[in-house]
PDB file of C-alpha atoms and ligand atoms in Angstrom:
ATOM      1  CA  MET X  10      24.278  65.006  -0.348  1.00 62.00           C
ATOM      2  CA  LYS X  11      22.279  66.916  -2.916  1.00 92.00           C
ATOM      3  CA  ILE X  12      19.464  64.550  -3.720  1.00 97.00           C
ATOM      4  CA  LYS X  13      16.949  65.499  -6.388  1.00 98.00           C
ATOM      5  CA  ALA X  14      15.042  62.295  -7.092  1.00 98.00           C
ATOM      6  CA  VAL X  15      13.736  59.521  -4.836  1.00 98.00           C
ATOM      7  CA  LEU X  16      12.976  56.019  -6.173  1.00 98.00           C
ATOM      8  CA  MET X  17      10.613  54.203  -3.826  1.00 98.00           C
ATOM      9  CA  ASP X  18       9.861  50.535  -3.725  1.00 98.00           C
ATOM     10  CA  VAL X  19       6.191  49.632  -3.106  1.00 97.00           C
ATOM     11  CA  ASP X  20       5.790  46.191  -1.534  1.00 93.00           C
ATOM     12  CA  ASN X  21       6.925  46.088   2.082  1.00 93.00           C
ATOM     13  CA  THR X  22       8.048  49.693   1.781  1.00 97.00           C
ATOM     14  CA  LEU X  23       4.792  51.619   1.211  1.00 97.00           C
ATOM     15  CA  LEU X  24       2.256  48.803   1.154  1.00 96.00           C
ATOM     16  CA  ASP X  25       2.395  46.057   3.756  1.00 94.00           C
ATOM     17  CA  PHE X  26       2.737  42.961   1.593  1.00 91.00           C
ATOM     18  CA  GLY X  27       2.367  40.732   4.664  1.00 92.00           C
ATOM     19  CA  ILE X  28      -1.145  42.011   5.378  1.00 93.00           C
ATOM     20  CA  CYS X  29      -2.023  42.080   1.661  1.00 93.00           C
ATOM     21  CA  ALA X  30      -0.798  38.518   1.116  1.00 95.00           C
ATOM     22  CA  ARG X  31      -2.508  37.121   4.223  1.00 95.00           C
ATOM     23  CA  ASP X  32      -5.852  38.671   3.254  1.00 94.00           C
ATOM     24  CA  SER X  33      -5.420  37.462  -0.337  1.00 96.00           C
ATOM     25  CA  MET X  34      -4.592  33.962   0.837  1.00 96.00           C
ATOM     26  CA  ARG X  35      -7.713  33.869   3.019  1.00 96.00           C
ATOM     27  CA  GLY X  36      -9.773  35.099   0.059  1.00 97.00           C
ATOM     28  CA  VAL X  37      -8.569  32.602  -2.513  1.00 97.00           C
ATOM     29  CA  PHE X  38      -8.740  29.709  -0.043  1.00 97.00           C
ATOM     30  CA  ALA X  39     -12.388  30.600   0.699  1.00 97.00           C
ATOM     31  CA  ASP X  40     -13.202  30.876  -3.029  1.00 97.00           C
ATOM     32  CA  TRP X  41     -11.785  27.429  -3.672  1.00 96.00           C
ATOM     33  CA  GLY X  42     -13.246  25.891  -0.533  1.00 95.00           C
ATOM     34  CA  VAL X  43      -9.838  25.022   0.909  1.00 94.00           C
ATOM     35  CA  PRO X  44      -9.831  25.273   4.729  1.00 93.00           C
ATOM     36  CA  TYR X  45      -7.384  28.040   5.703  1.00 94.00           C
ATOM     37  CA  ARG X  46      -5.403  27.899   8.907  1.00 94.00           C
ATOM     38  CA  GLU X  47      -3.175  30.709  10.187  1.00 92.00           C
ATOM     39  CA  GLU X  48      -0.137  28.451  10.437  1.00 93.00           C
ATOM     40  CA  MET X  49      -0.235  28.083   6.642  1.00 96.00           C
ATOM     41  CA  PHE X  50       0.771  31.684   6.087  1.00 96.00           C
ATOM     42  CA  PRO X  51       4.425  31.284   7.216  1.00 96.00           C
ATOM     43  CA  VAL X  52       4.782  28.499   4.627  1.00 97.00           C
ATOM     44  CA  PHE X  53       3.584  30.864   1.908  1.00 97.00           C
ATOM     45  CA  TRP X  54       5.899  33.571   3.243  1.00 95.00           C
ATOM     46  CA  GLU X  55       8.991  31.383   3.236  1.00 96.00           C
ATOM     47  CA  ILE X  56       8.438  29.836  -0.190  1.00 97.00           C
ATOM     48  CA  ASN X  57       7.320  33.083  -1.822  1.00 96.00           C
ATOM     49  CA  GLY X  58      10.320  34.916  -0.356  1.00 93.00           C
ATOM     50  CA  LYS X  59      12.752  32.308  -1.680  1.00 96.00           C
ATOM     51  CA  LEU X  60      11.203  32.424  -5.144  1.00 96.00           C
ATOM     52  CA  TRP X  61      11.439  36.229  -5.232  1.00 91.00           C
ATOM     53  CA  GLU X  62      15.104  35.990  -4.243  1.00 90.00           C
ATOM     54  CA  GLU X  63      15.623  33.693  -7.224  1.00 92.00           C
ATOM     55  CA  ILE X  64      13.926  36.230  -9.473  1.00 89.00           C
ATOM     56  CA  GLU X  65      16.174  38.983  -8.143  1.00 83.00           C
ATOM     57  CA  GLU X  66      19.209  36.780  -8.766  1.00 86.00           C
ATOM     58  CA  GLY X  67      18.048  36.200 -12.338  1.00 87.00           C
ATOM     59  CA  HIS X  68      17.464  32.461 -11.897  1.00 93.00           C
ATOM     60  CA  LEU X  69      13.677  32.559 -12.247  1.00 94.00           C
ATOM     61  CA  THR X  70      11.096  34.594 -14.148  1.00 92.00           C
ATOM     62  CA  LYS X  71       7.846  35.883 -12.729  1.00 90.00           C
ATOM     63  CA  GLU X  72       5.907  33.669 -15.152  1.00 93.00           C
ATOM     64  CA  GLU X  73       7.758  30.662 -13.735  1.00 97.00           C
ATOM     65  CA  LEU X  74       6.953  31.800 -10.198  1.00 97.00           C
ATOM     66  CA  TYR X  75       3.241  31.893 -11.079  1.00 96.00           C
ATOM     67  CA  GLN X  76       3.560  28.296 -12.340  1.00 97.00           C
ATOM     68  CA  ILE X  77       5.305  26.796  -9.321  1.00 98.00           C
ATOM     69  CA  ARG X  78       4.497  28.958  -6.273  1.00 98.00           C
ATOM     70  CA  TRP X  79       1.312  27.215  -5.137  1.00 97.00           C
ATOM     71  CA  LYS X  80       2.536  23.825  -6.320  1.00 98.00           C
ATOM     72  CA  LEU X  81       5.405  24.106  -3.823  1.00 98.00           C
ATOM     73  CA  ILE X  82       3.188  25.518  -1.058  1.00 97.00           C
ATOM     74  CA  PHE X  83       0.524  22.809  -1.529  1.00 97.00           C
ATOM     75  CA  GLU X  84       3.196  20.106  -1.526  1.00 97.00           C
ATOM     76  CA  ARG X  85       4.590  21.401   1.756  1.00 97.00           C
ATOM     77  CA  LEU X  86       1.117  21.682   3.298  1.00 96.00           C
ATOM     78  CA  GLY X  87       0.013  18.302   1.993  1.00 95.00           C
ATOM     79  CA  ILE X  88      -2.896  19.841   0.073  1.00 95.00           C
ATOM     80  CA  GLU X  89      -3.937  17.938  -3.048  1.00 93.00           C
ATOM     81  CA  GLY X  90      -6.438  18.256  -5.849  1.00 93.00           C
ATOM     82  CA  TYR X  91      -6.167  21.916  -6.854  1.00 95.00           C
ATOM     83  CA  ASP X  92      -4.671  23.447  -9.982  1.00 96.00           C
ATOM     84  CA  PRO X  93      -1.772  25.546  -8.623  1.00 96.00           C
ATOM     85  CA  VAL X  94      -1.571  27.792 -11.692  1.00 97.00           C
ATOM     86  CA  ARG X  95      -5.247  28.758 -11.592  1.00 97.00           C
ATOM     87  CA  PHE X  96      -4.957  29.150  -7.842  1.00 97.00           C
ATOM     88  CA  ASP X  97      -2.111  31.622  -8.400  1.00 97.00           C
ATOM     89  CA  ASP X  98      -4.333  33.571 -10.823  1.00 97.00           C
ATOM     90  CA  GLY X  99      -6.951  33.827  -8.099  1.00 97.00           C
ATOM     91  CA  PHE X 100      -4.386  34.825  -5.507  1.00 97.00           C
ATOM     92  CA  ARG X 101      -2.986  37.578  -7.729  1.00 95.00           C
ATOM     93  CA  LYS X 102      -6.491  38.949  -8.353  1.00 94.00           C
ATOM     94  CA  TYR X 103      -6.814  39.480  -4.608  1.00 94.00           C
ATOM     95  CA  ILE X 104      -3.307  40.968  -4.381  1.00 91.00           C
ATOM     96  CA  ALA X 105      -4.230  43.436  -7.139  1.00 89.00           C
ATOM     97  CA  GLU X 106      -7.075  44.674  -4.931  1.00 88.00           C
ATOM     98  CA  SER X 107      -5.005  44.842  -1.746  1.00 91.00           C
ATOM     99  CA  ALA X 108      -3.621  48.089  -0.415  1.00 92.00           C
ATOM    100  CA  ALA X 109      -2.709  48.003   3.273  1.00 94.00           C
ATOM    101  CA  PRO X 110      -0.338  50.878   4.060  1.00 96.00           C
ATOM    102  CA  VAL X 111       2.892  50.510   6.008  1.00 96.00           C
ATOM    103  CA  GLU X 112       2.930  52.605   9.187  1.00 95.00           C
ATOM    104  CA  GLY X 113       4.144  56.120   8.453  1.00 97.00           C
ATOM    105  CA  ALA X 114       3.728  55.753   4.676  1.00 98.00           C
ATOM    106  CA  TYR X 115       1.382  58.736   4.207  1.00 97.00           C
ATOM    107  CA  GLU X 116       3.414  60.987   6.468  1.00 98.00           C
ATOM    108  CA  ILE X 117       6.652  60.241   4.650  1.00 98.00           C
ATOM    109  CA  LEU X 118       5.046  60.709   1.223  1.00 98.00           C
ATOM    110  CA  GLU X 119       3.625  64.078   2.346  1.00 98.00           C
ATOM    111  CA  TYR X 120       7.085  65.022   3.557  1.00 98.00           C
ATOM    112  CA  LEU X 121       9.068  63.868   0.521  1.00 98.00           C
ATOM    113  CA  SER X 122       6.797  64.807  -2.382  1.00 97.00           C
ATOM    114  CA  PRO X 123       7.215  68.625  -2.223  1.00 97.00           C
ATOM    115  CA  LYS X 124      10.995  68.316  -1.761  1.00 97.00           C
ATOM    116  CA  TYR X 125      11.974  65.729  -4.357  1.00 98.00           C
ATOM    117  CA  ILE X 126      10.934  64.178  -7.652  1.00 98.00           C
ATOM    118  CA  LEU X 127       9.225  61.177  -6.158  1.00 98.00           C
ATOM    119  CA  CYS X 128       9.069  57.987  -8.244  1.00 98.00           C
ATOM    120  CA  VAL X 129       7.779  54.465  -7.805  1.00 98.00           C
ATOM    121  CA  ALA X 130      10.373  51.775  -8.596  1.00 98.00           C
ATOM    122  CA  SER X 131       8.699  48.376  -8.447  1.00 97.00           C
ATOM    123  CA  ASN X 132       9.156  44.856  -9.771  1.00 93.00           C
ATOM    124  CA  ALA X 133       5.501  44.540 -10.726  1.00 88.00           C
ATOM    125  CA  SER X 134       3.009  45.277 -13.439  1.00 89.00           C
ATOM    126  CA  PRO X 135       2.116  48.953 -13.883  1.00 94.00           C
ATOM    127  CA  ALA X 136      -1.634  48.251 -13.985  1.00 93.00           C
ATOM    128  CA  ARG X 137      -1.515  46.379 -10.715  1.00 89.00           C
ATOM    129  CA  GLN X 138       0.563  48.964  -8.886  1.00 93.00           C
ATOM    130  CA  ILE X 139      -1.506  51.877 -10.231  1.00 95.00           C
ATOM    131  CA  LYS X 140      -4.626  50.132  -9.000  1.00 92.00           C
ATOM    132  CA  ARG X 141      -3.194  49.427  -5.551  1.00 93.00           C
ATOM    133  CA  LEU X 142      -1.581  52.844  -5.094  1.00 96.00           C
ATOM    134  CA  THR X 143      -4.829  54.523  -6.190  1.00 96.00           C
ATOM    135  CA  LYS X 144      -6.782  52.447  -3.725  1.00 94.00           C
ATOM    136  CA  ALA X 145      -4.297  53.361  -0.988  1.00 96.00           C
ATOM    137  CA  ASN X 146      -4.548  57.055  -1.941  1.00 96.00           C
ATOM    138  CA  MET X 147      -0.822  57.217  -2.682  1.00 97.00           C
ATOM    139  CA  LEU X 148      -0.621  57.597  -6.440  1.00 97.00           C
ATOM    140  CA  GLN X 149      -0.945  61.385  -6.351  1.00 97.00           C
ATOM    141  CA  TYR X 150       2.433  61.745  -4.633  1.00 98.00           C
ATOM    142  CA  PHE X 151       4.416  60.321  -7.565  1.00 98.00           C
ATOM    143  CA  GLU X 152       5.709  62.018 -10.691  1.00 98.00           C
ATOM    144  CA  HIS X 153       6.922  58.821 -12.351  1.00 98.00           C
ATOM    145  CA  LEU X 154       6.021  55.178 -12.064  1.00 98.00           C
ATOM    146  CA  PHE X 155       8.863  52.854 -13.022  1.00 98.00           C
ATOM    147  CA  THR X 156       7.954  49.160 -13.206  1.00 97.00           C
ATOM    148  CA  SER X 157       9.970  46.151 -14.317  1.00 94.00           C
ATOM    149  CA  GLU X 158       7.269  45.114 -16.752  1.00 93.00           C
ATOM    150  CA  GLU X 159       7.303  48.405 -18.589  1.00 96.00           C
ATOM    151  CA  ILE X 160      11.084  48.771 -18.555  1.00 96.00           C
ATOM    152  CA  GLY X 161      11.660  45.141 -19.516  1.00 94.00           C
ATOM    153  CA  HIS X 162      14.226  44.545 -16.769  1.00 93.00           C
ATOM    154  CA  PRO X 163      13.666  43.932 -13.049  1.00 92.00           C
ATOM    155  CA  LYS X 164      15.498  45.484 -10.145  1.00 94.00           C
ATOM    156  CA  PRO X 165      18.374  44.899  -9.314  1.00 94.00           C
ATOM    157  CA  GLU X 166      19.482  44.934 -12.970  1.00 95.00           C
ATOM    158  CA  LYS X 167      21.421  48.043 -13.931  1.00 96.00           C
ATOM    159  CA  ALA X 168      19.209  48.369 -17.011  1.00 97.00           C
ATOM    160  CA  PHE X 169      16.221  49.040 -14.740  1.00 97.00           C
ATOM    161  CA  PHE X 170      17.915  51.936 -12.948  1.00 98.00           C
ATOM    162  CA  ASP X 171      19.471  53.270 -16.163  1.00 97.00           C
ATOM    163  CA  ALA X 172      15.984  53.455 -17.669  1.00 98.00           C
ATOM    164  CA  CYS X 173      14.792  55.470 -14.642  1.00 98.00           C
ATOM    165  CA  LEU X 174      17.672  57.932 -15.076  1.00 97.00           C
ATOM    166  CA  LYS X 175      16.931  58.258 -18.770  1.00 97.00           C
ATOM    167  CA  THR X 176      13.415  59.446 -17.940  1.00 97.00           C
ATOM    168  CA  LEU X 177      14.743  61.669 -15.130  1.00 97.00           C
ATOM    169  CA  ASP X 178      16.546  63.652 -17.801  1.00 92.00           C
ATOM    170  CA  GLY X 179      19.460  65.657 -16.374  1.00 92.00           C
ATOM    171  CA  ILE X 180      19.464  64.019 -12.942  1.00 97.00           C
ATOM    172  CA  THR X 181      22.532  61.913 -12.172  1.00 97.00           C
ATOM    173  CA  ALA X 182      22.766  58.640 -10.281  1.00 98.00           C
ATOM    174  CA  ALA X 183      24.526  60.454  -7.418  1.00 97.00           C
ATOM    175  CA  GLU X 184      21.546  62.805  -7.137  1.00 98.00           C
ATOM    176  CA  THR X 185      19.148  59.863  -6.814  1.00 98.00           C
ATOM    177  CA  VAL X 186      18.318  57.793  -3.755  1.00 98.00           C
ATOM    178  CA  VAL X 187      16.653  54.385  -3.698  1.00 98.00           C
ATOM    179  CA  ILE X 188      14.469  53.501  -0.705  1.00 98.00           C
ATOM    180  CA  GLY X 189      13.388  49.889  -0.259  1.00 98.00           C
ATOM    181  CA  ASP X 190      13.222  46.806   1.929  1.00 95.00           C
ATOM    182  CA  SER X 191      15.139  44.434  -0.331  1.00 92.00           C
ATOM    183  CA  LEU X 192      18.906  44.231   0.085  1.00 92.00           C
ATOM    184  CA  THR X 193      19.195  42.705  -3.361  1.00 90.00           C
ATOM    185  CA  ALA X 194      16.602  44.411  -5.559  1.00 93.00           C
ATOM    186  CA  ASP X 195      16.683  47.881  -4.012  1.00 96.00           C
ATOM    187  CA  ILE X 196      19.985  48.315  -2.203  1.00 96.00           C
ATOM    188  CA  ALA X 197      22.459  46.291  -4.287  1.00 94.00           C
ATOM    189  CA  GLY X 198      20.622  47.390  -7.415  1.00 95.00           C
ATOM    190  CA  GLY X 199      20.725  51.111  -6.621  1.00 97.00           C
ATOM    191  CA  ALA X 200      24.273  51.023  -5.256  1.00 96.00           C
ATOM    192  CA  GLY X 201      25.467  49.119  -8.308  1.00 95.00           C
ATOM    193  CA  CYS X 202      24.248  52.012 -10.389  1.00 95.00           C
ATOM    194  CA  GLY X 203      25.954  54.674  -8.259  1.00 96.00           C
ATOM    195  CA  MET X 204      22.767  55.794  -6.520  1.00 98.00           C
ATOM    196  CA  LYS X 205      22.459  56.511  -2.816  1.00 98.00           C
ATOM    197  CA  THR X 206      20.471  53.924  -0.879  1.00 98.00           C
ATOM    198  CA  ILE X 207      18.281  53.793   2.212  1.00 98.00           C
ATOM    199  CA  TRP X 208      17.454  50.309   3.466  1.00 97.00           C
ATOM    200  CA  TYR X 209      14.089  50.073   5.174  1.00 97.00           C
ATOM    201  CA  ASN X 210      14.798  47.231   7.589  1.00 95.00           C
ATOM    202  CA  HIS X 211      11.147  46.595   8.380  1.00 89.00           C
ATOM    203  CA  THR X 212      11.700  43.173   9.893  1.00 85.00           C
ATOM    204  CA  HIS X 213      14.497  44.506  12.109  1.00 85.00           C
ATOM    205  CA  GLU X 214      16.832  41.786  10.940  1.00 83.00           C
ATOM    206  CA  ALA X 215      20.512  41.670  11.824  1.00 85.00           C
ATOM    207  CA  VAL X 216      22.427  44.004   9.537  1.00 84.00           C
ATOM    208  CA  PRO X 217      24.616  41.900   7.223  1.00 84.00           C
ATOM    209  CA  GLU X 218      28.347  42.613   7.299  1.00 81.00           C
ATOM    210  CA  LYS X 219      28.607  43.342   3.622  1.00 81.00           C
ATOM    211  CA  LEU X 220      25.714  45.790   3.641  1.00 80.00           C
ATOM    212  CA  ARG X 221      26.019  48.313   0.860  1.00 83.00           C
ATOM    213  CA  ALA X 222      23.270  50.674   2.009  1.00 94.00           C
ATOM    214  CA  ASP X 223      24.279  54.262   2.767  1.00 96.00           C
ATOM    215  CA  TYR X 224      21.610  54.508   5.460  1.00 96.00           C
ATOM    216  CA  ILE X 225      19.419  52.111   7.404  1.00 96.00           C
ATOM    217  CA  VAL X 226      16.023  52.991   8.877  1.00 97.00           C
ATOM    218  CA  ASN X 227      13.772  50.822  11.024  1.00 96.00           C
ATOM    219  CA  THR X 228      10.699  52.993  10.450  1.00 97.00           C
ATOM    220  CA  LEU X 229       9.701  55.089   7.451  1.00 98.00           C
ATOM    221  CA  LEU X 230       9.613  58.280   9.513  1.00 98.00           C
ATOM    222  CA  GLU X 231      13.350  57.988  10.231  1.00 98.00           C
ATOM    223  CA  ILE X 232      13.832  58.940   6.578  1.00 98.00           C
ATOM    224  CA  LYS X 233      13.046  62.524   7.631  1.00 98.00           C
ATOM    225  CA  ASP X 234      16.388  62.618   9.451  1.00 97.00           C
ATOM    226  CA  ILE X 235      18.206  61.759   6.225  1.00 97.00           C
ATOM    227  CA  LEU X 236      16.351  63.557   3.432  1.00 97.00           C
TER     228      LEU X 236
HETATM  229 MG1   MG E 303       9.833  45.512  -1.513  1.00 94.64          MG
END
């Protein structure tokens, strides 16, 4: 394949959202004086993951997620007496400051950036991702930063990827590859637009039968064998 542009997801592809979220959870719990226990994190992970799936399916907006995320987590944990919306504000402030890299992230960015037009493609706010990628020393590798908030449509909507191609003037969908950890947002989204796709299976989950990814990697460095 003759690839010219690479669209890279950020969370759980370049930055380890698990580490970022755990640290952020510890931080906001301490600020609010809520005792934090490690076994609470899987509850956050499960509920947050389900809500993000609903966003990707178009059943929920991010604003709605901010309203209900901690309400649902507190209910499950039996924690009472805290305003879940303000708690989410506090949590997101920590997330905005978090920038733990995924293993191999710098090496793969060093490898890809001279060879391809490297772009961020993220369902997040541009300010937040610029801040985090700057903190992680990754921003300099990217020529374009595509975010759902700026484009007005999230991945996996075709409108998101069409907007990327519009900016990448003259580059076709077939000359573009999407790299990401989400089978819905990144893989189904990119494939639906005619782009090539590389699924970063960071949790080493069983590969679903209907997988639409052109390639699967278990580590970021395996991308070197493809691109
Ligand atoms: Mg991701």
